[in-house]
Amino acid sequence: MPAKVLNTEFGHSAPPEGPHTITTHIQGWDNIMRLREGDKAVLARVTSIYPRFAPWNKARELPMKIREKLALPPTHSALAFVNPDIFATARLHAFSPHRGEKKLSAGDLGFRVVDIHGVRLYVVTFPLDKYAGIIGVWKDPGTGVSTRLAEYLLPHVDTLEEVPFDGSAGGEEVPLPPPPPPTWLPECEAHGKLRERIAGLLHRAALQPEAVKVQPDDVYLYPSGMASIYRACDMIGRWRRGPIVALGSIFHSTWHLFNDSVDGFRHFGACDASGNALEELEVYLRDEAKEGRKTTFVFLEFPSNPILVSADLKRLRQLADTYDFLLVVDDTVGSFCNIDVLPVADIVMTSTTKSFSGYADVMGGSLVLNPVSPHYAPIKAIFGTHFRNEYFAGDAEKLLSNSADFLARSAILNRNARTLADFFHARSGAADPSSAITRVLYPTLSDTLANYEAAMRRPTPEFPAPGHGCLLSVEFETKDCARAFFDGLAVHHGPHLGAHVTLAVPFNEMLWGRDPEGAAYHAAYGVRAEQVRISVGLESEEELLGVVEEALERVRELKAAEGDGDGS
């Protein structure tokens, strides 16, 4: 097969490009690392990017217009949100000792409230040279103004009225006065239909159909997957204060969000069959119980991104019942169509941005409360009292439209990922000792496969072959081999998963490579810099096999130049 040529320009999204696309093509390992470092020459070429990484397109233009209307100096910038609790979150984040040398002081932050076209926005202002210390407030909670909401408001920005609020009051240790009450966002018909669709998917092919009691009003929609986690922390914290525990590899923004928790955060990483994370967790829970303390909730991804480990959910449910904590399971990678975690989870969290949407042009997230959970009644009451809609109608409508073919797309994603995983495995050290591929990370090749398959949904006529998801990682013997493979891989280069096109990224090196201590910690349980993460798209198997074979040829050439064999 001749070499595939991508027509996507550097810094642009995978096609079809538009004002709300959320991918970016940053070709080559070194350019990905330059993006990580904030290289201005790379950033200047970026026209599309994952919206939580930074305000982009319309979501960048709106706060710039607000800055002008508020007569802020050009040395300052702003971030805009629809929920007033972001003010407290911004202070907690910016003043945290976790910021190190990037930590802000009280005088650096400003808090303003504005009304535009019936929507109240809460605006955090800051000096541009302190950007690195505050941008996590946009990245981690995931509740910033979406591109569609910004697009809706921009034609009306001249109607902006500032709402009186003394945002300069209070020092680093003194809280701000209560902000003016929010207007929130109105719901539309799409919100209700999305709740019905998600509830229906949870009932479809359930492992224990008689035990699935989820109704549409148990489904809560949010502007992003991280917003779902952020709101879960808030709601559960209203039930009981206490430390958060995470298991296995979790998304880096989730890590940072939990790490800033004022009630403490513990992590146990080795959830594979040879690991001891659950044993360590049980010892921790037992010791906490002896001191009269309780963990609030345990969070895990199933399977985990990017190493595709599936923890023992049955044992976790037993621990939850014994030690009285909530079990929150993120099923994004496995997804609604393939796995059923309701038999064990108190709350199911999903980034609907990923394969549920499938077309990389809208953000979203959901939390589903499980009515058979022993803690359902108090948690449901808290959501009933405190949930307010932050999900813009235009985003809900787009997500509803995209997700109409979720099952059909998922069948292709499952097929393509399994095909690639088997292809790499047949060319790995398991089959050829001279190979540069040391491991292929995919549920079917994991020593935790039994845990995954214990959660797989039943085959049905409309989805006859539940699978193992769209995501895999390939680990090489050296970082140079991983780089050679990635640089030769003719797919879109950048973050995101579950899209209509295949995307690849040196995920771990991009996220943890700047922090040697953190990188070593995560590598100890399998999250290594020598891995390349691949999220398959809807291409043909033949096309995908062709491009990965050509990329492996680059590795062979490197190995041959080093005199180490063919390196396939």
Short mmCIF file of C-alpha atoms in Angstrom, two decimals, residues 199-557:
data_model
loop_
_atom_site.label_atom_id
_atom_site.label_comp_id
_atom_site.label_asym_id
_atom_site.label_seq_id
_atom_site.Cartn_x
_atom_site.Cartn_y
_atom_site.Cartn_z
CA ALA A 199 -30.65 5.92 30.64
CA GLY A 200 -31.76 3.69 27.78
CA LEU A 201 -28.17 2.68 27.01
CA LEU A 202 -27.65 1.74 30.64
CA HIS A 203 -30.71 -0.52 30.50
CA ARG A 204 -29.73 -2.03 27.12
CA ALA A 205 -28.15 -5.48 27.43
CA ALA A 206 -27.60 -5.03 31.17
CA LEU A 207 -25.89 -7.82 33.08
CA GLN A 208 -28.62 -7.80 35.71
CA PRO A 209 -31.66 -6.28 33.93
CA GLU A 210 -33.93 -6.60 36.94
CA ALA A 211 -31.49 -4.59 39.06
CA VAL A 212 -31.16 -1.61 36.67
CA LYS A 213 -33.47 1.08 38.05
CA VAL A 214 -31.92 4.17 36.42
CA GLN A 215 -34.45 6.72 35.16
CA PRO A 216 -33.72 9.78 33.00
CA ASP A 217 -33.87 12.04 36.06
CA ASP A 218 -30.92 10.09 37.53
CA VAL A 219 -28.77 11.40 34.65
CA TYR A 220 -27.04 14.76 35.13
CA LEU A 221 -25.42 16.58 32.21
CA TYR A 222 -22.33 18.79 32.37
CA PRO A 223 -20.23 20.84 29.94
CA SER A 224 -17.30 18.37 29.95
CA GLY A 225 -16.13 15.12 31.45
CA MET A 226 -13.94 16.99 33.92
CA ALA A 227 -16.92 19.15 34.91
CA SER A 228 -18.71 15.91 35.81
CA ILE A 229 -15.85 14.90 38.10
CA TYR A 230 -15.60 18.41 39.57
CA ARG A 231 -19.32 18.42 40.35
CA ALA A 232 -19.16 14.89 41.76
CA CYS A 233 -16.51 16.09 44.20
CA ASP A 234 -18.74 19.01 45.21
CA MET A 235 -21.94 16.99 45.60
CA ILE A 236 -20.33 14.08 47.43
CA GLY A 237 -18.51 16.55 49.67
CA ARG A 238 -21.89 17.90 50.74
CA TRP A 239 -22.76 14.37 51.86
CA ARG A 240 -19.56 13.70 53.76
CA ARG A 241 -16.20 15.40 53.98
CA GLY A 242 -13.13 13.22 53.80
CA PRO A 243 -10.23 12.14 51.62
CA ILE A 244 -10.55 11.05 47.99
CA VAL A 245 -8.89 7.86 46.77
CA ALA A 246 -8.04 7.12 43.13
CA LEU A 247 -6.96 3.80 41.69
CA GLY A 248 -4.77 3.07 38.71
CA SER A 249 -3.94 5.47 35.91
CA ILE A 250 -6.30 8.42 35.75
CA PHE A 251 -6.49 11.42 33.46
CA HIS A 252 -3.95 14.07 34.41
CA SER A 253 -6.58 16.77 34.98
CA THR A 254 -8.40 14.40 37.34
CA TRP A 255 -5.12 13.88 39.19
CA HIS A 256 -4.54 17.62 39.56
CA LEU A 257 -8.13 18.26 40.62
CA PHE A 258 -8.01 15.59 43.33
CA ASN A 259 -4.54 16.66 44.41
CA ASP A 260 -5.87 20.12 45.26
CA SER A 261 -8.61 18.69 47.49
CA VAL A 262 -8.56 20.28 50.93
CA ASP A 263 -9.66 16.96 52.45
CA GLY A 264 -6.71 14.97 51.15
CA PHE A 265 -5.98 12.65 48.25
CA ARG A 266 -4.50 9.16 48.14
CA HIS A 267 -3.53 7.19 45.07
CA PHE A 268 -2.82 3.48 44.59
CA GLY A 269 -1.51 2.74 41.14
CA ALA A 270 -0.74 -0.93 40.51
CA CYS A 271 -4.15 -2.38 39.62
CA ASP A 272 -2.90 -5.08 37.27
CA ALA A 273 -3.02 -8.73 38.32
CA SER A 274 0.51 -8.64 39.70
CA GLY A 275 0.00 -5.30 41.45
CA ASN A 276 -0.93 -4.61 45.04
CA ALA A 277 -3.13 -1.51 44.77
CA LEU A 278 -6.24 -3.14 46.19
CA GLU A 279 -4.29 -4.71 49.04
CA GLU A 280 -2.78 -1.32 49.86
CA LEU A 281 -6.20 0.27 49.62
CA GLU A 282 -7.67 -2.25 52.06
CA VAL A 283 -4.87 -1.63 54.57
CA TYR A 284 -5.41 2.12 54.23
CA LEU A 285 -9.17 1.81 54.73
CA ARG A 286 -8.69 -0.42 57.76
CA ASP A 287 -6.24 2.00 59.34
CA GLU A 288 -8.55 4.94 58.66
CA ALA A 289 -11.46 3.07 60.23
CA LYS A 290 -9.42 2.42 63.37
CA GLU A 291 -8.93 6.19 63.67
CA GLY A 292 -12.64 6.82 63.16
CA ARG A 293 -12.18 8.29 59.68
CA LYS A 294 -13.92 7.40 56.42
CA THR A 295 -12.92 7.85 52.82
CA THR A 296 -15.54 9.82 50.93
CA PHE A 297 -15.26 8.11 47.57
CA VAL A 298 -12.97 5.90 45.53
CA PHE A 299 -12.59 6.80 41.85
CA LEU A 300 -11.24 4.72 38.99
CA GLU A 301 -11.32 4.55 35.22
CA PHE A 302 -12.48 1.23 33.77
CA PRO A 303 -10.45 0.39 31.84
CA SER A 304 -7.79 2.98 32.57
CA ASN A 305 -6.35 5.52 30.15
CA PRO A 306 -3.72 5.02 28.74
CA ILE A 307 -2.60 1.58 29.99
CA LEU A 308 -5.99 -0.18 29.68
CA VAL A 309 -5.92 -1.97 33.03
CA SER A 310 -9.29 -3.17 34.36
CA ALA A 311 -9.38 -3.25 38.17
CA ASP A 312 -11.32 -5.86 40.11
CA LEU A 313 -14.71 -4.17 40.44
CA LYS A 314 -16.28 -6.99 42.43
CA ARG A 315 -13.66 -6.70 45.14
CA LEU A 316 -13.99 -2.92 45.15
CA ARG A 317 -17.73 -3.24 45.69
CA GLN A 318 -17.04 -5.48 48.68
CA LEU A 319 -14.63 -2.90 50.10
CA ALA A 320 -17.16 -0.10 49.51
CA ASP A 321 -19.80 -2.01 51.44
CA THR A 322 -17.40 -2.86 54.26
CA TYR A 323 -15.86 0.59 54.69
CA ASP A 324 -18.85 2.72 53.67
CA PHE A 325 -17.57 4.81 50.79
CA LEU A 326 -19.00 5.70 47.39
CA LEU A 327 -17.53 3.95 44.36
CA VAL A 328 -17.37 6.25 41.33
CA VAL A 329 -16.51 4.49 38.06
CA ASP A 330 -15.48 6.35 34.90
CA ASP A 331 -16.58 4.12 32.01
CA THR A 332 -15.49 6.50 29.24
CA VAL A 333 -12.89 4.22 27.62
CA GLY A 334 -15.02 1.07 27.79
CA SER A 335 -18.15 3.12 27.06
CA PHE A 336 -21.88 2.57 27.56
CA CYS A 337 -22.16 0.14 24.65
CA ASN A 338 -19.54 -2.38 25.77
CA ILE A 339 -19.54 -2.50 29.57
CA ASP A 340 -22.04 -2.40 32.41
CA VAL A 341 -20.60 -1.07 35.68
CA LEU A 342 -23.95 -0.44 37.40
CA PRO A 343 -23.79 -3.72 39.36
CA VAL A 344 -20.90 -2.21 41.35
CA ALA A 345 -20.89 1.58 40.91
CA ASP A 346 -22.73 4.07 43.10
CA ILE A 347 -22.13 6.75 40.45
CA VAL A 348 -21.17 6.25 36.80
CA MET A 349 -19.17 9.08 35.27
CA THR A 350 -18.69 9.45 31.50
CA SER A 351 -16.96 11.95 29.27
CA THR A 352 -19.57 12.15 26.52
CA THR A 353 -17.03 14.21 24.55
CA LYS A 354 -15.41 10.95 23.52
CA SER A 355 -16.98 8.01 21.67
CA PHE A 356 -20.55 8.88 22.70
CA SER A 357 -20.21 12.07 20.63
CA GLY A 358 -17.74 10.53 18.22
CA TYR A 359 -17.19 13.49 15.90
CA ALA A 360 -14.80 15.67 17.92
CA ASP A 361 -16.86 18.84 17.70
CA VAL A 362 -18.65 19.14 21.04
CA MET A 363 -17.79 18.72 24.73
CA GLY A 364 -19.94 17.07 27.36
CA GLY A 365 -20.05 14.88 30.43
CA SER A 366 -22.55 12.98 32.54
CA LEU A 367 -23.05 11.59 36.02
CA VAL A 368 -25.55 8.80 36.60
CA LEU A 369 -26.77 8.01 40.11
CA ASN A 370 -27.48 4.33 40.68
CA PRO A 371 -30.87 3.88 42.43
CA VAL A 372 -29.79 0.55 43.93
CA SER A 373 -26.80 2.14 45.67
CA PRO A 374 -27.07 2.04 49.47
CA HIS A 375 -26.32 5.78 49.44
CA TYR A 376 -28.73 6.73 46.66
CA ALA A 377 -31.32 8.54 48.81
CA PRO A 378 -29.01 11.13 50.45
CA ILE A 379 -26.95 11.68 47.28
CA LYS A 380 -30.09 12.06 45.15
CA ALA A 381 -31.44 14.61 47.61
CA ILE A 382 -28.21 16.62 47.39
CA PHE A 383 -28.31 16.63 43.59
CA GLY A 384 -31.98 17.59 43.72
CA THR A 385 -31.16 20.59 45.88
CA HIS A 386 -27.93 21.79 44.32
CA PHE A 387 -27.82 20.76 40.65
CA ARG A 388 -28.19 23.65 38.21
CA ASN A 389 -27.78 23.47 34.47
CA GLU A 390 -24.41 24.64 33.09
CA TYR A 391 -24.68 22.82 29.75
CA PHE A 392 -25.46 25.17 26.88
CA ALA A 393 -28.44 24.23 24.69
CA GLY A 394 -26.42 24.38 21.46
CA ASP A 395 -23.92 21.88 22.84
CA ALA A 396 -26.71 19.57 24.05
CA GLU A 397 -28.35 19.66 20.62
CA LYS A 398 -25.07 18.81 18.87
CA LEU A 399 -24.30 15.97 21.29
CA LEU A 400 -27.78 14.53 20.78
CA SER A 401 -27.34 14.60 17.01
CA ASN A 402 -23.85 13.10 17.09
CA SER A 403 -24.76 10.27 19.45
CA ALA A 404 -27.61 8.98 17.26
CA ASP A 405 -25.23 6.50 15.57
CA PHE A 406 -23.25 5.66 18.71
CA LEU A 407 -23.73 1.90 18.49
CA ALA A 408 -22.92 1.69 14.78
CA ARG A 409 -19.73 3.71 15.23
CA SER A 410 -18.72 1.78 18.34
CA ALA A 411 -18.82 -1.51 16.44
CA ILE A 412 -16.23 -0.12 14.02
CA LEU A 413 -14.09 1.37 16.80
CA ASN A 414 -14.06 -1.96 18.64
CA ARG A 415 -13.10 -3.82 15.46
CA ASN A 416 -10.32 -1.43 14.47
CA ALA A 417 -8.71 -1.29 17.91
CA ARG A 418 -8.77 -5.08 18.31
CA THR A 419 -7.27 -5.48 14.84
CA LEU A 420 -4.41 -3.10 15.62
CA ALA A 421 -3.80 -4.59 19.06
CA ASP A 422 -3.51 -8.09 17.57
CA PHE A 423 -1.28 -6.80 14.76
CA PHE A 424 1.16 -5.14 17.17
CA HIS A 425 1.12 -8.10 19.54
CA ALA A 426 2.05 -10.48 16.73
CA ARG A 427 5.08 -8.28 16.04
CA SER A 428 6.07 -7.68 19.66
CA GLY A 429 8.71 -9.28 21.83
CA ALA A 430 6.14 -11.89 22.80
CA ALA A 431 6.51 -13.33 19.28
CA ASP A 432 9.91 -12.01 18.21
CA PRO A 433 12.67 -11.43 20.81
CA SER A 434 14.39 -8.94 18.50
CA SER A 435 11.30 -6.69 18.31
CA ALA A 436 11.42 -3.13 19.59
CA ILE A 437 7.80 -3.48 20.78
CA THR A 438 7.92 -4.56 24.42
CA ARG A 439 4.18 -4.45 25.25
CA VAL A 440 0.80 -3.84 23.69
CA LEU A 441 -1.68 -2.37 26.13
CA TYR A 442 -5.27 -3.30 25.35
CA PRO A 443 -7.90 -5.05 27.49
CA THR A 444 -7.67 -8.31 25.52
CA LEU A 445 -3.91 -8.45 26.14
CA SER A 446 -4.00 -7.41 29.79
CA ASP A 447 -3.69 -9.77 32.74
CA THR A 448 -6.88 -8.07 33.95
CA LEU A 449 -8.94 -9.24 30.97
CA ALA A 450 -11.17 -11.37 33.23
CA ASN A 451 -12.13 -8.24 35.19
CA TYR A 452 -13.08 -6.45 31.97
CA GLU A 453 -15.06 -9.32 30.55
CA ALA A 454 -16.95 -9.73 33.83
CA ALA A 455 -18.42 -6.29 33.06
CA MET A 456 -19.15 -6.80 29.35
CA ARG A 457 -22.73 -6.35 28.20
CA ARG A 458 -24.71 -9.12 26.57
CA PRO A 459 -24.78 -9.42 22.76
CA THR A 460 -27.99 -8.10 21.21
CA PRO A 461 -29.29 -7.93 17.61
CA GLU A 462 -28.54 -4.19 17.35
CA PHE A 463 -25.04 -4.65 18.84
CA PRO A 464 -24.08 -8.30 18.45
CA ALA A 465 -20.42 -8.05 19.46
CA PRO A 466 -19.63 -5.93 22.54
CA GLY A 467 -15.92 -5.20 22.46
CA HIS A 468 -13.03 -3.64 24.27
CA GLY A 469 -13.08 0.00 23.19
CA CYS A 470 -11.24 2.30 20.82
CA LEU A 471 -8.02 2.91 22.77
CA LEU A 472 -4.68 1.10 22.86
CA SER A 473 -1.08 1.92 23.67
CA VAL A 474 2.12 0.48 22.22
CA GLU A 475 5.27 0.40 24.33
CA PHE A 476 8.75 0.36 22.79
CA GLU A 477 12.08 -0.60 24.27
CA THR A 478 13.42 2.96 24.06
CA LYS A 479 12.03 6.44 23.73
CA ASP A 480 13.95 6.81 20.46
CA CYS A 481 12.05 3.83 19.02
CA ALA A 482 8.75 5.29 20.22
CA ARG A 483 9.67 8.60 18.60
CA ALA A 484 10.60 6.94 15.31
CA PHE A 485 7.29 5.08 15.25
CA PHE A 486 5.24 8.15 16.12
CA ASP A 487 7.01 10.37 13.60
CA GLY A 488 6.34 7.79 10.88
CA LEU A 489 2.69 7.22 11.80
CA ALA A 490 0.51 8.85 9.13
CA VAL A 491 -2.50 9.59 11.32
CA HIS A 492 -3.48 12.79 13.09
CA HIS A 493 -1.08 13.66 15.90
CA GLY A 494 -2.65 15.05 19.04
CA PRO A 495 -4.79 14.32 22.09
CA HIS A 496 -8.40 13.11 22.19
CA LEU A 497 -10.03 9.69 21.90
CA GLY A 498 -13.20 8.21 20.45
CA ALA A 499 -13.23 10.40 17.35
CA HIS A 500 -14.19 9.56 13.78
CA VAL A 501 -10.53 9.62 12.73
CA THR A 502 -7.51 7.90 14.24
CA LEU A 503 -5.36 10.02 16.56
CA ALA A 504 -2.03 9.19 18.16
CA VAL A 505 0.03 10.94 20.81
CA PRO A 506 2.99 10.23 23.10
CA PHE A 507 0.49 10.72 25.90
CA ASN A 508 2.64 10.05 28.95
CA GLU A 509 5.67 12.01 27.84
CA MET A 510 3.42 14.91 26.86
CA LEU A 511 1.68 15.03 30.24
CA TRP A 512 4.33 13.96 32.75
CA GLY A 513 7.63 14.51 30.95
CA ARG A 514 8.24 17.93 32.48
CA ASP A 515 8.14 16.45 35.99
CA PRO A 516 10.82 13.74 36.38
CA GLU A 517 9.67 12.82 39.89
CA GLY A 518 6.04 12.52 38.80
CA ALA A 519 7.01 10.63 35.64
CA ALA A 520 8.98 8.10 37.70
CA TYR A 521 6.05 7.63 40.09
CA HIS A 522 3.59 6.88 37.29
CA ALA A 523 6.07 4.74 35.36
CA ALA A 524 6.35 2.47 38.41
CA TYR A 525 2.84 1.15 37.77
CA GLY A 526 3.07 1.11 34.00
CA VAL A 527 2.55 4.64 32.63
CA ARG A 528 5.78 4.99 30.70
CA ALA A 529 7.32 7.56 28.38
CA GLU A 530 8.13 4.87 25.80
CA GLN A 531 4.44 4.39 25.01
CA VAL A 532 2.46 5.82 22.10
CA ARG A 533 -1.29 6.00 22.63
CA ILE A 534 -3.57 5.35 19.66
CA SER A 535 -7.29 6.09 19.48
CA VAL A 536 -8.68 4.40 16.40
CA GLY A 537 -11.23 6.04 14.14
CA LEU A 538 -13.66 4.81 11.51
CA GLU A 539 -11.12 4.10 8.76
CA SER A 540 -10.91 0.71 7.10
CA GLU A 541 -8.80 -1.99 8.72
CA GLU A 542 -6.67 -2.15 5.57
CA GLU A 543 -5.85 1.54 5.76
CA LEU A 544 -4.91 1.40 9.43
CA LEU A 545 -2.74 -1.70 9.03
CA GLY A 546 -0.96 -0.01 6.17
CA VAL A 547 -0.06 3.11 8.09
CA VAL A 548 1.14 1.27 11.21
CA GLU A 549 3.26 -1.10 9.11
CA GLU A 550 4.95 1.90 7.48
CA ALA A 551 5.57 3.44 10.90
CA LEU A 552 7.13 0.21 12.15
CA GLU A 553 9.43 0.31 9.14
CA ARG A 554 10.84 3.56 10.56
CA VAL A 555 11.63 1.69 13.76
CA ARG A 556 13.34 -1.10 11.81
CA GLU A 557 15.46 1.49 10.01
#
